[in-house]
Amino acid sequence: MNNLTETSRKNSFSLTTPLYYVNGLPHIGSAYTTMVADAIARWHRLQGKDVILVTGSDEHGQKIQRTAESLGLPPQKHCDGIVAKFQELWEKLDIQYDRFIRTTAAKHEAIVREFFQRVKANGDIYLAQQQGWYCVACEEFKEEKDITEDGYCLIHPNQKVEWRDEENYFFRLSRYQQALEKLYEENPHFIQPESRRNEVINFVKQGLKDFSISRINVSWGFPVPDNPQHTIYVWFDALLGYVTALLEESDEPTLANATKKWYPFDLHLIGKDILRFHAVYWPAMLMSANLPLPRQVFGHGFLTKDGKKMGKSVGNTLDPFELVAKYGTDAVRYYFLKEIELGEDGDFNEVRFVNTVNADLADDLGNLLNRSLGMLNKYCKQGVPTFTGKDIPDDNEIKIMGMSLADKLVSVYQNYQLSSACREILNLIKTCNRYIDEKKPWSLFKQGEQQEVEKILYVVLESVRFAAFHLAPIIPNISNKIYHQLGYSLDFNQKDLGKKINLSSHGQWGILPLNQDLPKAEPVFAKLALPVTNN
Ligand code: MSP
């Protein structure tokens, strides 16, 4: 896969997570997308780029209205409570978002109204009768093939679809069939990964139908301009949240203001279930409003637990709050970003989780730092002469590996291959552990081979530093600890670090100046205990 578009080379990067429904507390699915987006944003920031990461909440529609009713709360009050929980979780997961847009914001209404009028003026909105089966959980009309024989939605097996027969405003999606086909053909990286692209192309090939963009039985939404009997369909409203998010605090809420700096987005990161909205409806809506299109839509896979689809009805949901409280932020981030190939489905199993993070972060990475710093203190009491990677022979196997990895990791991160990034880095760390075992610096020290010992410890410690730098978008707190133990005072949680300091040399292998007084080694990651199981 090579999607090095011109965007990845320019000096800014803009991306979004979906705007999450606030019908319930954040779950691990929403946390997953947000952790991935945060790691991508952090990587671009380390390159010194201007980055904007947009996230937020999707608050209108029948689903939220009903949830609030069932709780006996006014919808806005209900939304306020859930939004606070999302923001709390993002803080716990060290998510560095730049904008949090709520679709109930007044400025958003102004944007939605202006957009609606533009699309209408372009002749793409008309009134007609809508008949069909509706899934409130999906907030989407369903085809017969997407419904079980006894009337349940395939995506939400506990949700009966409901018959609707009402007058709605429609968006003339059919008019954009050819333009969309041309878009996919001319921009092969517009939809990623490839399998999702094919899915969308096949869907569009079957012929696009206009879709309804208003409701008459839902009060929780923005009224349609000129016809307040209708409210605007939640998806038509929500997608525009991405645009509203770009307004500056002091801006008048207009499309011109919202699109003047960051727009269009480089990346919409979403789950595969909402691909059609982002890769078909959204670009058609933007074309109609004469606005530029996003550069890429990436549809990631779904998380399962112990091999089963997660769901409230099955009772096997995974609470991200509990997970972070029990195991810590970096472990959670690491597991999901390493163990799941972005784009593929992935499974969570608590035993595998604990074993993975213990093996990689404690036994391999943490232990390598610990043992080599320990040896440095023991065998190089007089301090080590000032040297860097240049003093290491070019045929040193660790140097060769580290240097070639530096370039590789750039393209790996540019293509959002976070899992490969972790695996490649861990591979270097494992090789270093083997290298120490083979070279036996303790014997060399006894034989008086002081210089050899210093070189071995240098290549190993430099590799740990290199690993910490490249893992910083994923495990920023562990990277900080490693850096501090190697004598640096950088803070990878400082958002503008890459702007303040040119970090490009840190991405290279061979920069550690091993001539400083290093603090005493301390474990950077304490091993986690395996969960107690009943069987
Ligand atoms: N509100 C819409 C998005 C509007 S964007 C303008 C929505 N919200 S959602 O809260 O239901 O879903 C948000 C994201 O969470 C989606 O990308 C969805 O794919 C993702 N996930 C929900 N459950 C998931 C898993 N079990 N696994 C991985 N991601 C999942 O859709």
XYZ file of C-alpha atoms and ligand atoms in Angstrom:
566
model
C 0.000 0.000 0.000
C 1.366 3.369 -0.874
C -0.758 6.375 -0.223
C 1.881 9.016 0.005
C -0.232 11.792 -1.340
C 1.018 15.294 -1.674
C -0.693 15.968 1.675
C 1.635 13.826 3.683
C 4.483 15.986 2.479
C 2.916 19.364 3.156
C 3.367 21.055 6.452
C -0.044 20.566 7.966
C -2.363 17.684 8.644
C -6.068 17.749 9.499
C -8.058 14.756 10.626
C -11.282 13.759 12.304
C -12.701 10.976 14.402
C -16.427 10.340 13.956
C -18.660 12.533 16.079
C -19.910 10.035 18.605
C -23.536 9.410 19.414
C -24.313 10.330 22.973
C -27.029 7.744 23.538
C -24.776 6.001 26.027
C -21.401 6.129 27.721
C -18.343 5.907 25.488
C -17.419 2.318 24.707
C -14.216 0.736 23.562
C -15.221 1.078 19.878
C -15.272 4.854 20.156
C -12.095 4.778 22.225
C -10.369 2.694 19.553
C -10.991 5.162 16.707
C -9.933 8.035 18.928
C -6.692 6.373 20.061
C -5.752 5.667 16.440
C -6.523 9.246 15.424
C -4.521 10.584 18.349
C -1.474 8.474 17.486
C -1.601 9.670 13.867
C -1.972 13.287 14.994
C 0.893 12.936 17.473
C 3.159 11.493 14.784
C 2.489 14.422 12.470
C 3.072 16.868 15.324
C 6.447 15.289 16.061
C 7.350 16.046 12.439
C 6.827 19.711 13.275
C 3.582 19.987 11.321
C 0.534 22.091 12.126
C -2.073 19.539 13.070
C -5.756 19.766 13.825
C -7.529 16.775 15.324
C -11.299 17.148 15.413
C -13.557 15.018 17.537
C -16.930 15.621 19.109
C -20.449 14.459 19.712
C -23.443 13.755 17.489
C -26.369 14.769 19.645
C -29.531 15.035 17.544
C -31.969 12.491 16.172
C -34.513 9.993 17.271
C -32.060 7.664 18.988
C -30.871 10.356 21.396
C -34.370 11.780 21.807
C -35.725 8.365 22.847
C -32.811 7.646 25.166
C -33.342 10.946 26.964
C -37.101 10.311 27.183
C -36.552 6.878 28.649
C -34.342 8.434 31.316
C -36.868 11.191 31.978
C -34.346 13.871 31.053
C -34.568 16.840 28.695
C -32.405 15.820 25.693
C -29.905 18.643 26.123
C -29.356 17.769 29.764
C -28.861 14.135 28.879
C -26.338 15.074 26.164
C -24.412 17.376 28.506
C -23.936 14.522 30.966
C -22.678 12.056 28.371
C -20.431 14.577 26.636
C -18.688 15.183 29.956
C -17.959 11.437 30.180
C -16.478 11.402 26.662
C -14.229 14.304 27.521
C -13.199 12.590 30.742
C -12.275 9.429 28.860
C -10.243 11.327 26.277
C -8.314 12.904 29.100
C -7.649 9.538 30.714
C -6.453 8.135 27.400
C -4.179 11.144 26.799
C -6.040 12.122 23.653
C -4.765 15.473 22.423
C -7.696 16.721 20.402
C -7.753 20.280 19.130
C -11.495 20.729 18.670
C -14.465 19.096 20.325
C -17.555 19.945 18.334
C -21.033 19.369 19.718
C -23.723 19.257 17.069
C -26.111 21.069 19.394
C -23.870 24.162 19.316
C -25.606 27.330 18.082
C -22.831 28.019 15.583
C -23.431 24.593 14.100
C -27.054 25.424 13.386
C -25.924 28.439 11.376
C -23.558 26.269 9.326
C -26.190 23.595 8.708
C -28.753 26.197 7.603
C -26.332 27.853 5.205
C -25.292 24.520 3.772
C -28.903 23.379 3.377
C -29.755 26.582 1.511
C -26.760 26.190 -0.782
C -27.670 22.637 -1.693
C -31.299 23.661 -2.181
C -30.289 26.584 -4.392
C -28.361 24.088 -6.469
C -31.627 22.213 -7.111
C -30.643 19.178 -5.032
C -33.391 19.233 -2.396
C -37.048 18.343 -3.030
C -40.118 17.146 -1.088
C -41.435 13.613 -1.626
C -43.028 10.700 0.170
C -40.630 8.415 2.077
C -41.709 4.882 2.717
C -39.522 2.212 4.197
C -38.113 0.339 7.182
C -36.051 2.452 9.563
C -33.513 1.331 12.158
C -33.362 3.941 14.897
C -30.080 2.556 16.240
C -28.450 3.016 12.824
C -30.511 6.147 12.110
C -30.861 4.774 8.610
C -33.495 3.340 6.241
C -32.900 -0.315 5.553
C -33.284 -2.442 2.451
C -35.130 -5.772 2.807
C -31.787 -7.579 2.554
C -30.517 -5.755 5.655
C -33.418 -6.978 7.810
C -33.962 -10.405 9.364
C -37.116 -12.376 8.574
C -38.671 -11.360 11.856
C -37.948 -7.686 11.302
C -34.676 -6.985 13.103
C -31.763 -4.895 11.843
C -28.763 -7.030 10.914
C -26.369 -4.589 12.566
C -28.497 -4.224 15.704
C -30.053 -7.647 16.269
C -31.995 -6.408 19.290
C -33.534 -3.509 17.406
C -36.785 -3.970 15.434
C -36.984 -1.841 12.322
C -39.934 0.548 12.175
C -42.176 1.317 9.185
C -42.160 4.920 8.031
C -44.472 6.537 5.536
C -44.127 10.305 5.631
C -43.304 13.354 3.625
C -39.578 14.161 3.766
C -37.124 16.397 2.032
C -34.795 14.426 -0.210
C -31.228 15.000 -1.321
C -30.665 14.297 -5.013
C -27.846 11.793 -4.512
C -28.604 10.085 -7.843
C -27.351 13.161 -9.630
C -23.828 12.510 -8.315
C -23.458 8.921 -9.433
C -21.035 9.671 -12.249
C -19.100 12.300 -10.355
C -18.566 9.871 -7.475
C -17.441 7.088 -9.791
C -14.961 9.486 -11.346
C -13.749 10.525 -7.894
C -13.015 6.924 -6.867
C -11.342 6.154 -10.163
C -9.139 9.216 -10.270
C -8.219 9.055 -6.574
C -7.461 5.446 -5.772
C -6.505 6.401 -2.223
C -9.672 8.326 -1.479
C -11.143 5.281 0.253
C -8.837 3.006 2.231
C -8.174 0.210 2.780
C -8.574 -1.345 -0.639
C -11.280 -3.821 0.439
C -13.517 -0.981 1.633
C -12.883 0.928 -1.548
C -14.153 -2.018 -3.549
C -17.185 -2.311 -1.307
C -18.106 1.313 -1.962
C -17.451 1.099 -5.685
C -19.736 -1.939 -5.940
C -22.428 -0.226 -3.937
C -22.351 2.870 -6.132
C -22.286 0.789 -9.302
C -25.686 -0.644 -8.401
C -27.211 2.808 -8.765
C -27.616 5.557 -6.209
C -31.010 6.515 -4.843
C -31.856 9.925 -3.444
C -32.069 9.867 0.355
C -34.314 11.694 2.775
C -32.733 14.440 4.828
C -35.608 15.559 7.049
C -38.028 14.037 9.560
C -41.465 15.121 10.675
C -41.767 12.997 13.814
C -38.476 13.944 15.444
C -38.382 17.191 17.375
C -34.763 16.839 18.576
C -32.933 18.421 15.652
C -32.531 21.655 13.743
C -35.689 22.840 11.980
C -35.539 22.812 8.190
C -35.115 26.384 6.963
C -38.509 27.664 5.705
C -40.380 24.600 6.963
C -40.021 24.134 10.719
C -42.497 21.227 10.684
C -39.482 19.183 9.633
C -36.196 18.683 11.437
C -32.988 17.969 9.580
C -31.967 14.303 9.414
C -29.270 13.577 11.980
C -26.642 12.420 9.472
C -27.039 15.478 7.237
C -26.476 17.601 10.326
C -23.682 15.497 11.885
C -21.335 15.322 8.907
C -21.320 19.092 8.780
C -20.042 19.101 12.345
C -16.599 18.472 10.889
C -16.814 21.808 9.098
C -18.277 23.754 12.018
C -15.419 22.472 14.185
C -12.979 24.470 12.091
C -14.453 27.845 13.048
C -12.256 29.942 15.275
C -13.757 31.176 18.534
C -14.130 34.706 17.185
C -15.463 33.756 13.727
C -18.959 34.513 12.496
C -20.424 31.064 11.847
C -20.318 31.000 8.048
C -19.122 28.359 5.624
C -16.609 30.833 4.225
C -15.025 31.276 7.655
C -15.106 27.603 8.539
C -13.359 26.568 5.333
C -10.707 29.269 5.198
C -7.812 27.649 7.057
C -7.796 23.914 7.672
C -10.332 22.766 5.157
C -10.451 20.302 3.357
C -9.565 17.475 5.729
C -6.687 15.151 4.995
C -8.333 12.241 6.724
C -11.688 11.124 8.066
C -10.999 8.120 10.251
C -14.131 6.037 10.809
C -15.402 2.519 11.446
C -16.518 0.385 8.532
C -20.199 0.624 9.514
C -20.351 4.301 8.613
C -18.321 4.134 5.439
C -21.216 4.769 3.083
C -22.096 8.014 4.823
C -18.534 9.277 4.554
C -17.471 7.926 1.189
C -20.740 8.321 -0.762
C -23.230 10.721 0.842
C -20.705 13.196 2.235
C -18.673 13.838 -0.936
C -21.924 14.171 -2.919
C -23.254 16.699 -0.399
C -20.009 18.666 -0.636
C -20.058 18.608 -4.429
C -23.584 19.970 -4.332
C -22.512 22.793 -2.022
C -19.501 23.426 -4.212
C -16.980 22.690 -1.471
C -13.712 20.766 -1.856
C -13.688 17.110 -0.836
C -11.686 15.436 1.926
C -8.531 13.729 0.725
C -9.133 10.386 2.331
C -11.648 8.279 4.210
C -10.181 5.343 6.123
C -12.634 2.707 7.366
C -11.197 0.627 10.193
C -12.512 -2.727 11.338
C -14.578 -3.795 14.303
C -13.517 -4.959 17.729
C -14.792 -8.187 19.151
C -14.351 -9.571 22.655
C -13.178 -13.132 23.116
C -14.130 -13.744 19.500
C -17.706 -12.457 19.881
C -19.260 -9.260 18.581
C -19.455 -6.802 21.456
C -22.919 -5.714 22.421
C -24.994 -4.628 25.365
C -27.484 -7.419 24.678
C -24.739 -10.090 24.781
C -23.408 -8.453 27.952
C -19.798 -8.590 26.796
C -19.026 -4.915 26.277
C -15.677 -3.649 27.359
C -15.655 -0.581 29.557
C -12.740 1.668 28.575
C -12.869 3.489 31.923
C -12.389 0.228 33.794
C -9.657 -0.894 31.461
C -7.632 2.289 31.904
C -8.175 2.330 35.660
C -6.981 -1.252 35.941
C -4.102 -1.291 33.482
C -3.080 2.293 32.702
C -3.257 4.392 29.567
C -0.149 3.330 27.699
C -0.897 -0.380 28.046
C -4.388 0.117 26.625
C -3.175 2.296 23.781
C -0.364 -0.111 22.978
C -2.510 -3.217 22.895
C -5.177 -1.848 20.580
C -2.807 -0.059 18.246
C -0.332 -2.921 18.029
C -2.568 -5.943 18.062
C -5.049 -4.699 15.473
C -3.917 -4.098 11.944
C -5.697 -0.861 11.065
C -8.509 -1.789 8.699
C -8.902 -5.348 9.971
C -11.244 -6.571 12.687
C -9.548 -7.266 16.000
C -10.240 -9.136 19.164
C -9.773 -8.269 22.812
C -8.965 -10.991 25.255
C -7.821 -9.941 28.678
C -5.223 -12.669 29.147
C -3.724 -11.965 25.741
C -3.782 -8.261 26.558
C -1.786 -8.710 29.764
C 0.627 -11.156 28.163
C 1.264 -8.894 25.183
C 1.980 -5.719 27.083
C 4.075 -7.554 29.671
C 6.160 -9.264 27.018
C 6.703 -6.203 24.840
C 6.809 -3.304 27.248
C 8.226 -4.906 30.392
C 10.271 -7.955 29.273
C 11.624 -6.560 26.021
C 11.672 -2.775 26.057
C 11.804 -1.978 29.782
C 14.195 -4.767 30.598
C 16.601 -3.807 27.835
C 16.856 -0.283 29.192
C 17.185 -1.526 32.713
C 19.879 -4.097 32.140
C 21.940 -1.893 29.853
C 21.769 1.133 32.133
C 22.704 -1.173 35.009
C 25.759 -2.370 33.079
C 26.679 1.145 32.118
C 26.718 2.165 35.771
C 28.724 -0.889 36.688
C 31.257 -1.119 33.890
C 31.709 2.527 33.020
C 32.038 4.120 36.433
C 34.513 6.635 35.091
C 31.918 7.818 32.587
C 32.100 7.032 28.918
C 33.978 8.998 26.296
C 31.828 11.317 24.200
C 30.664 9.340 21.270
C 27.639 8.931 19.063
C 26.501 6.630 16.293
C 29.274 7.872 14.005
C 31.809 6.149 16.241
C 30.120 2.811 15.730
C 31.489 0.812 12.776
C 29.165 0.826 9.759
C 28.999 -2.939 9.700
C 27.580 -3.164 13.208
C 24.370 -5.167 12.848
C 22.357 -2.997 15.245
C 23.499 0.193 13.563
C 22.510 -1.200 10.159
C 19.121 -2.223 11.455
C 18.434 1.065 13.252
C 19.471 3.190 10.307
C 17.306 1.364 7.821
C 14.369 1.370 10.211
C 14.436 5.176 10.469
C 13.328 5.604 6.834
C 10.957 2.706 6.912
C 9.092 4.052 9.917
C 8.328 7.293 8.117
C 6.370 5.522 5.407
C 4.841 3.106 7.896
C 3.418 5.993 9.934
C 2.413 7.951 6.842
C 0.293 4.992 5.849
C -1.208 4.675 9.358
C 0.371 1.240 9.828
C 0.625 1.647 13.576
C 0.720 -2.051 14.173
C 3.681 -2.485 11.813
C 5.427 0.420 13.504
C 5.176 -1.352 16.862
C 6.269 -4.676 15.438
C 9.277 -3.224 13.589
C 10.431 -1.332 16.662
C 9.988 -4.335 18.939
C 11.982 -6.376 16.496
C 14.923 -4.016 16.936
C 14.551 -4.249 20.713
C 14.446 -8.043 20.676
C 17.514 -8.084 18.447
C 19.315 -5.864 20.949
C 18.459 -8.197 23.813
C 19.880 -11.108 21.807
C 22.918 -9.002 20.895
C 23.763 -8.437 24.564
C 23.315 -12.134 25.315
C 25.678 -13.023 22.492
C 28.291 -10.328 23.083
C 28.389 -10.868 26.848
C 29.697 -7.438 27.867
C 30.277 -8.816 31.389
C 32.945 -11.174 30.039
C 34.460 -8.500 27.820
C 34.711 -6.229 30.838
C 36.613 -8.867 32.762
C 38.939 -9.259 29.797
C 39.623 -5.533 29.877
C 37.867 -4.825 26.567
C 36.522 -1.533 27.866
C 35.969 0.069 24.449
C 34.048 -2.934 23.177
C 31.822 -2.840 26.236
C 31.109 0.847 25.696
C 30.195 0.311 22.066
C 27.834 -2.508 22.868
C 26.108 -0.481 25.543
C 25.956 2.490 23.209
C 24.207 0.700 20.354
C 21.748 -0.845 22.737
C 20.928 2.320 24.653
C 20.651 4.290 21.443
C 18.233 1.687 20.129
C 16.089 2.063 23.240
C 16.049 5.826 22.728
C 15.204 5.379 19.059
C 12.393 3.006 19.990
C 11.051 5.426 22.595
C 10.979 8.251 20.080
C 9.177 6.250 17.432
C 6.740 4.789 19.942
C 5.967 8.192 21.469
C 2.763 8.642 19.409
C 1.516 5.360 20.889
C 2.921 5.171 24.433
C 3.907 8.776 25.236
C 4.277 8.238 28.987
C 6.636 5.288 28.710
C 8.611 7.145 26.045
C 8.934 10.074 28.423
C 10.293 7.829 31.180
C 12.817 6.246 28.831
C 13.959 9.607 27.529
C 14.356 10.960 31.043
C 16.450 7.976 32.086
C 18.688 8.619 29.126
C 19.289 12.157 30.295
C 16.790 14.107 28.180
C 14.167 16.441 29.558
C 11.730 16.333 26.595
C 8.042 15.811 27.252
C 6.205 13.938 24.515
C 2.887 15.087 25.952
C 3.803 18.664 25.175
C 1.642 19.313 22.141
C 3.895 21.837 20.453
C 7.151 19.995 21.165
C 7.780 19.378 17.456
C 7.229 23.084 16.763
C 9.547 24.250 19.508
C 12.386 21.844 18.767
C 13.344 20.329 15.457
C 13.052 16.667 16.296
C 14.042 15.299 12.919
C 17.403 14.097 14.222
C 15.607 12.125 16.957
C 13.996 10.024 14.255
C 17.449 8.943 13.080
C 19.557 6.227 14.658
C 22.830 7.337 16.249
C 22.212 10.642 18.011
C 22.387 9.708 21.689
C 25.271 11.619 23.240
C 26.422 8.999 25.708
C 28.537 11.217 27.839
C 26.142 12.335 30.451
C 25.501 11.427 34.020
C 22.597 9.083 33.758
C 20.154 8.608 36.579
C 19.791 5.242 38.241
C 17.745 2.791 36.175
C 14.122 2.418 37.183
C 11.507 0.170 35.604
C 9.574 2.102 32.960
C 6.679 -0.322 32.899
C 5.615 -2.441 35.846
C 4.350 -5.864 34.858
C 0.585 -6.301 34.965
C -1.051 -9.119 36.872
C -3.044 -11.638 34.899
C -6.780 -11.392 35.488
C -8.294 -13.870 37.889
C -10.578 -16.133 35.874
C -13.336 -18.405 37.102
C -12.398 -21.358 34.926
N -22.695 9.482 15.145
C -22.201 8.629 14.144
C -21.013 9.218 13.446
C -21.274 10.558 12.821
S -19.835 11.204 12.113
C -20.291 12.631 11.453
C -21.837 7.278 14.741
N -21.530 7.282 16.035
S -21.208 5.973 16.898
O -20.935 6.471 18.217
O -22.249 5.025 16.786
O -19.982 5.297 16.299
C -18.789 5.961 16.241
C -17.668 5.098 15.779
O -17.423 4.025 16.664
C -17.890 4.491 14.400
O -16.754 4.762 13.604
C -18.006 3.028 14.666
O -17.496 2.284 13.619
C -17.151 2.883 15.898
N -17.496 1.654 16.604
C -18.651 1.335 17.247
N -18.561 0.052 17.714
C -17.365 -0.459 17.370
C -16.672 -1.645 17.636
N -17.198 -2.644 18.307
N -15.409 -1.730 17.174
C -14.773 -0.689 16.531
N -15.387 0.428 16.284
C -16.716 0.531 16.582
O -21.815 6.290 14.040
